[in-house]
Short mmCIF file of C-alpha atoms in Angstrom, two decimals:
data_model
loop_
_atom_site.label_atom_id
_atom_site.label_comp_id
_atom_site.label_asym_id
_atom_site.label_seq_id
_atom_site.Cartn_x
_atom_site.Cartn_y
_atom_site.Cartn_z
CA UNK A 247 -7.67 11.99 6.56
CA UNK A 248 -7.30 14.02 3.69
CA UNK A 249 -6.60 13.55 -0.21
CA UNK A 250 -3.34 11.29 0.43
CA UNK A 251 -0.75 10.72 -2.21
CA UNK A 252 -0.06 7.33 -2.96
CA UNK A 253 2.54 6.42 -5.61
CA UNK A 254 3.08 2.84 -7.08
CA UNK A 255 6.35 1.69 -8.69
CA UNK A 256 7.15 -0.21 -11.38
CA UNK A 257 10.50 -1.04 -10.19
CA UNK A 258 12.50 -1.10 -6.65
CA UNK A 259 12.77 3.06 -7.20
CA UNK A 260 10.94 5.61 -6.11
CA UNK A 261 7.05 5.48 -6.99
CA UNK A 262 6.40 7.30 -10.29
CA UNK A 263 2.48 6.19 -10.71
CA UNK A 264 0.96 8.61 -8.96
CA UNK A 265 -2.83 7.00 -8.39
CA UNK A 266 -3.50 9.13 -5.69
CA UNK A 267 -6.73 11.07 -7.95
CA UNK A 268 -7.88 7.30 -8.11
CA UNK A 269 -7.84 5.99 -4.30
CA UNK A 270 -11.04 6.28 -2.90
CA UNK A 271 -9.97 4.75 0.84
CA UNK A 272 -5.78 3.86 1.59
CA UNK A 273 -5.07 1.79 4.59
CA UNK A 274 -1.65 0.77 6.51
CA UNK A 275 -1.66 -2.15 8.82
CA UNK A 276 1.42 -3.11 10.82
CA UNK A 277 1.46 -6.16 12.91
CA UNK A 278 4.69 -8.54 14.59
CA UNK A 279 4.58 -12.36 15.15
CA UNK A 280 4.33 -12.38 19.08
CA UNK A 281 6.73 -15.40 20.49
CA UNK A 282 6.10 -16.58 24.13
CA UNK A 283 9.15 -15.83 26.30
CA UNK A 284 7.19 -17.14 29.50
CA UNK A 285 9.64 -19.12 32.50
CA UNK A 286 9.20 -20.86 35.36
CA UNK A 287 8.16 -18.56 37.94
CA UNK A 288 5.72 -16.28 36.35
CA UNK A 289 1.94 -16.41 37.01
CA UNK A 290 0.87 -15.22 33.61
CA UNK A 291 2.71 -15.63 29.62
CA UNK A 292 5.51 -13.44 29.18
CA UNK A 293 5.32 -12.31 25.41
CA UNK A 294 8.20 -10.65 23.19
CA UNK A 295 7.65 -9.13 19.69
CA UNK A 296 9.15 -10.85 16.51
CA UNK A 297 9.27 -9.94 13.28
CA UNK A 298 7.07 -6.78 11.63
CA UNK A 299 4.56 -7.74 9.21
CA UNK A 300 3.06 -4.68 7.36
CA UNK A 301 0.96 -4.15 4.12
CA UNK A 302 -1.13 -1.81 2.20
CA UNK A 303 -4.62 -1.81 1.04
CA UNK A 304 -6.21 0.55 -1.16
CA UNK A 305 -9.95 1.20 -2.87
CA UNK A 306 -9.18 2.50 -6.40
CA UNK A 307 -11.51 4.22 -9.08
CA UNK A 308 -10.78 1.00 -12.02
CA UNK A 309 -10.35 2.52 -15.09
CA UNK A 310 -9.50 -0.08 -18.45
CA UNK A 311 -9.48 2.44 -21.08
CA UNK A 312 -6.17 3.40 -22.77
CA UNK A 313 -6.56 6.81 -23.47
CA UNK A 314 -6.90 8.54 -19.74
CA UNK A 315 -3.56 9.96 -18.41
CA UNK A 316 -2.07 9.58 -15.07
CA UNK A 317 -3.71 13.30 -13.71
CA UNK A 318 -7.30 12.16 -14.56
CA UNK A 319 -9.61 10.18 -11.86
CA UNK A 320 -9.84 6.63 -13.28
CA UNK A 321 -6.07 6.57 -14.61
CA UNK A 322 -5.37 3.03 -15.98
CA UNK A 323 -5.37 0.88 -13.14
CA UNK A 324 -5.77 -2.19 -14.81
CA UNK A 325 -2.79 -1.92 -17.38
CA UNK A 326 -0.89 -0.36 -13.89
CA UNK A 327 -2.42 -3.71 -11.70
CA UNK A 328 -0.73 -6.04 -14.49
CA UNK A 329 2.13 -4.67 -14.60
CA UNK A 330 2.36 -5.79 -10.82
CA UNK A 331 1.44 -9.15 -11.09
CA UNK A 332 3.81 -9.45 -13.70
CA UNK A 333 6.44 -8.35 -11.31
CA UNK A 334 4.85 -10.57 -8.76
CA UNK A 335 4.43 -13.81 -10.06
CA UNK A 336 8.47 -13.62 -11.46
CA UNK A 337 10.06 -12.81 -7.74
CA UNK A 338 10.11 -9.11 -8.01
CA UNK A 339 8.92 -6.56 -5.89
CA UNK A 340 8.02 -3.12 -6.00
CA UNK A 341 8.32 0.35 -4.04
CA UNK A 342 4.82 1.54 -2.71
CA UNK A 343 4.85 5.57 -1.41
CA UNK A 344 2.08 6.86 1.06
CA UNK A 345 2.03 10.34 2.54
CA UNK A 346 -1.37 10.91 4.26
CA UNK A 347 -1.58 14.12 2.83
CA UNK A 348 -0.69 15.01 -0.95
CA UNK A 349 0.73 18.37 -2.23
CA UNK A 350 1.75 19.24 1.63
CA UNK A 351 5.54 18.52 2.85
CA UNK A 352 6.02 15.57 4.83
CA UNK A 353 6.23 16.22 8.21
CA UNK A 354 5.32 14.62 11.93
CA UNK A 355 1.82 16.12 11.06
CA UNK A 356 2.17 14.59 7.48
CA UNK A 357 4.64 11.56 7.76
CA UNK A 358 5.23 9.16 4.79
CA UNK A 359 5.34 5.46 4.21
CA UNK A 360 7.51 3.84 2.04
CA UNK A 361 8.79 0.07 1.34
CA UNK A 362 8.67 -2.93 -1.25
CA UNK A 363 5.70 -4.71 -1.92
CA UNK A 364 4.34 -7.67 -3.55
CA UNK A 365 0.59 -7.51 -4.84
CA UNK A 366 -1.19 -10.01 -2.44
CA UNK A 367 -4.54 -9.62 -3.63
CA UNK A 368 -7.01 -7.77 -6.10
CA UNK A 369 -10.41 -7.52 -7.00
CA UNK A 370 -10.53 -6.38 -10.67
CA UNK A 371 -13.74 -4.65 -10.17
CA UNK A 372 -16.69 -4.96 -7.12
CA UNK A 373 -19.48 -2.85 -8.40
CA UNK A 374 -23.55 -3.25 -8.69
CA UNK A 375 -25.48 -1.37 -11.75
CA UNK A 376 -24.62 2.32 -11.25
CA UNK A 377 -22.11 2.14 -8.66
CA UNK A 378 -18.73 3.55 -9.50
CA UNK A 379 -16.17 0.53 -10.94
CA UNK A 380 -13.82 0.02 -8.13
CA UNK A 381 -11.20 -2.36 -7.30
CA UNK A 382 -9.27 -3.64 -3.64
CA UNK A 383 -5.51 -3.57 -4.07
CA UNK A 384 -3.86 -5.26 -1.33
CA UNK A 385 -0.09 -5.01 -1.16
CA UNK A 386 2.02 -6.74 0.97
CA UNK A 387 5.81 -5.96 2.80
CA UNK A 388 8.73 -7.25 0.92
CA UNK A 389 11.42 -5.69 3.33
CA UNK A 390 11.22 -2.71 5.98
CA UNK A 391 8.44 -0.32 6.25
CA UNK A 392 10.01 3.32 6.86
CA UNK A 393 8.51 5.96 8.22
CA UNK A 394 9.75 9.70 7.31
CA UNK A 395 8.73 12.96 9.13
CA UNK A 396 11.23 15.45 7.82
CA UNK A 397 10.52 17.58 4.88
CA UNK A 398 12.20 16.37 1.91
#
């Protein structure tokens, strides 16, 4: 897993924060309610997938000062991490872009994620004396998760 690019919306449009020089460690996890199907007749439950559940989770390098840009490690997460919960707590969600592999066209060897989100959790910092100030976004599906592996 290499440098990924991961961009974070403000809006339902394409990602245009680009915290990717920020993520330490990005993580998708995909999972669907199971429902038993089981009938009379069968030794052993019958099981038959429901509804995908899907979400993001990403280590970040926090940053609180307003004077780094968007290309320097530490970009303004916080102000960036407000913004969402602001979106959040009024009903809105966001669009959330993942390519496991930044600067390189997506492709089946470098497919991308995209979908709406709502912040689930964060962790505004998690750091002891010396360690680098880092934060746990977790970002959870607000409609389909879709998966591209043409070049754009």
């Amino acid at each position: 897993f290499k440098n990924p690019m991961v961009l974070i919306s403000t809006s339902t449009s394409l990602g245009t924060n680009d915290i990717s020089a920020s993520v330490t460690k990005a993580k998708l996890d995909t999972k669907y309610d199971m429902h038993d199907n089981t009938h009379m007749g069968q030794n052993a439950h019958s099981r038959i997938a429901g509804l995908e559940d899907w979400s993001f989770e990403f280590d970040v390098l926090q940053a609180f000062s307003t004077s780094q840009s968007i290309t320097e490690s530490g970009f303004n997460i916080d102000r960036l991490i407000n913004t969402l919960k602001d979106r959040t707590s009024t009903g809105l969600n966001f669009m959330c872009t993942v390519r496991t592999q930044k600067g390189v066209a997506r492709s089946s060897d470098n497919p991308e994620y995209q979908g709406l989100v709502v912040l689930e959790t964060h962790t505004p910092f998690d750091a002891e004396v010396g360690d680098l100030l880092k934060t746990t976004i977790s970002l959870l599906s607000a409609d389909d998760l879709s998966r591209f592996s043409s070049s754009s």
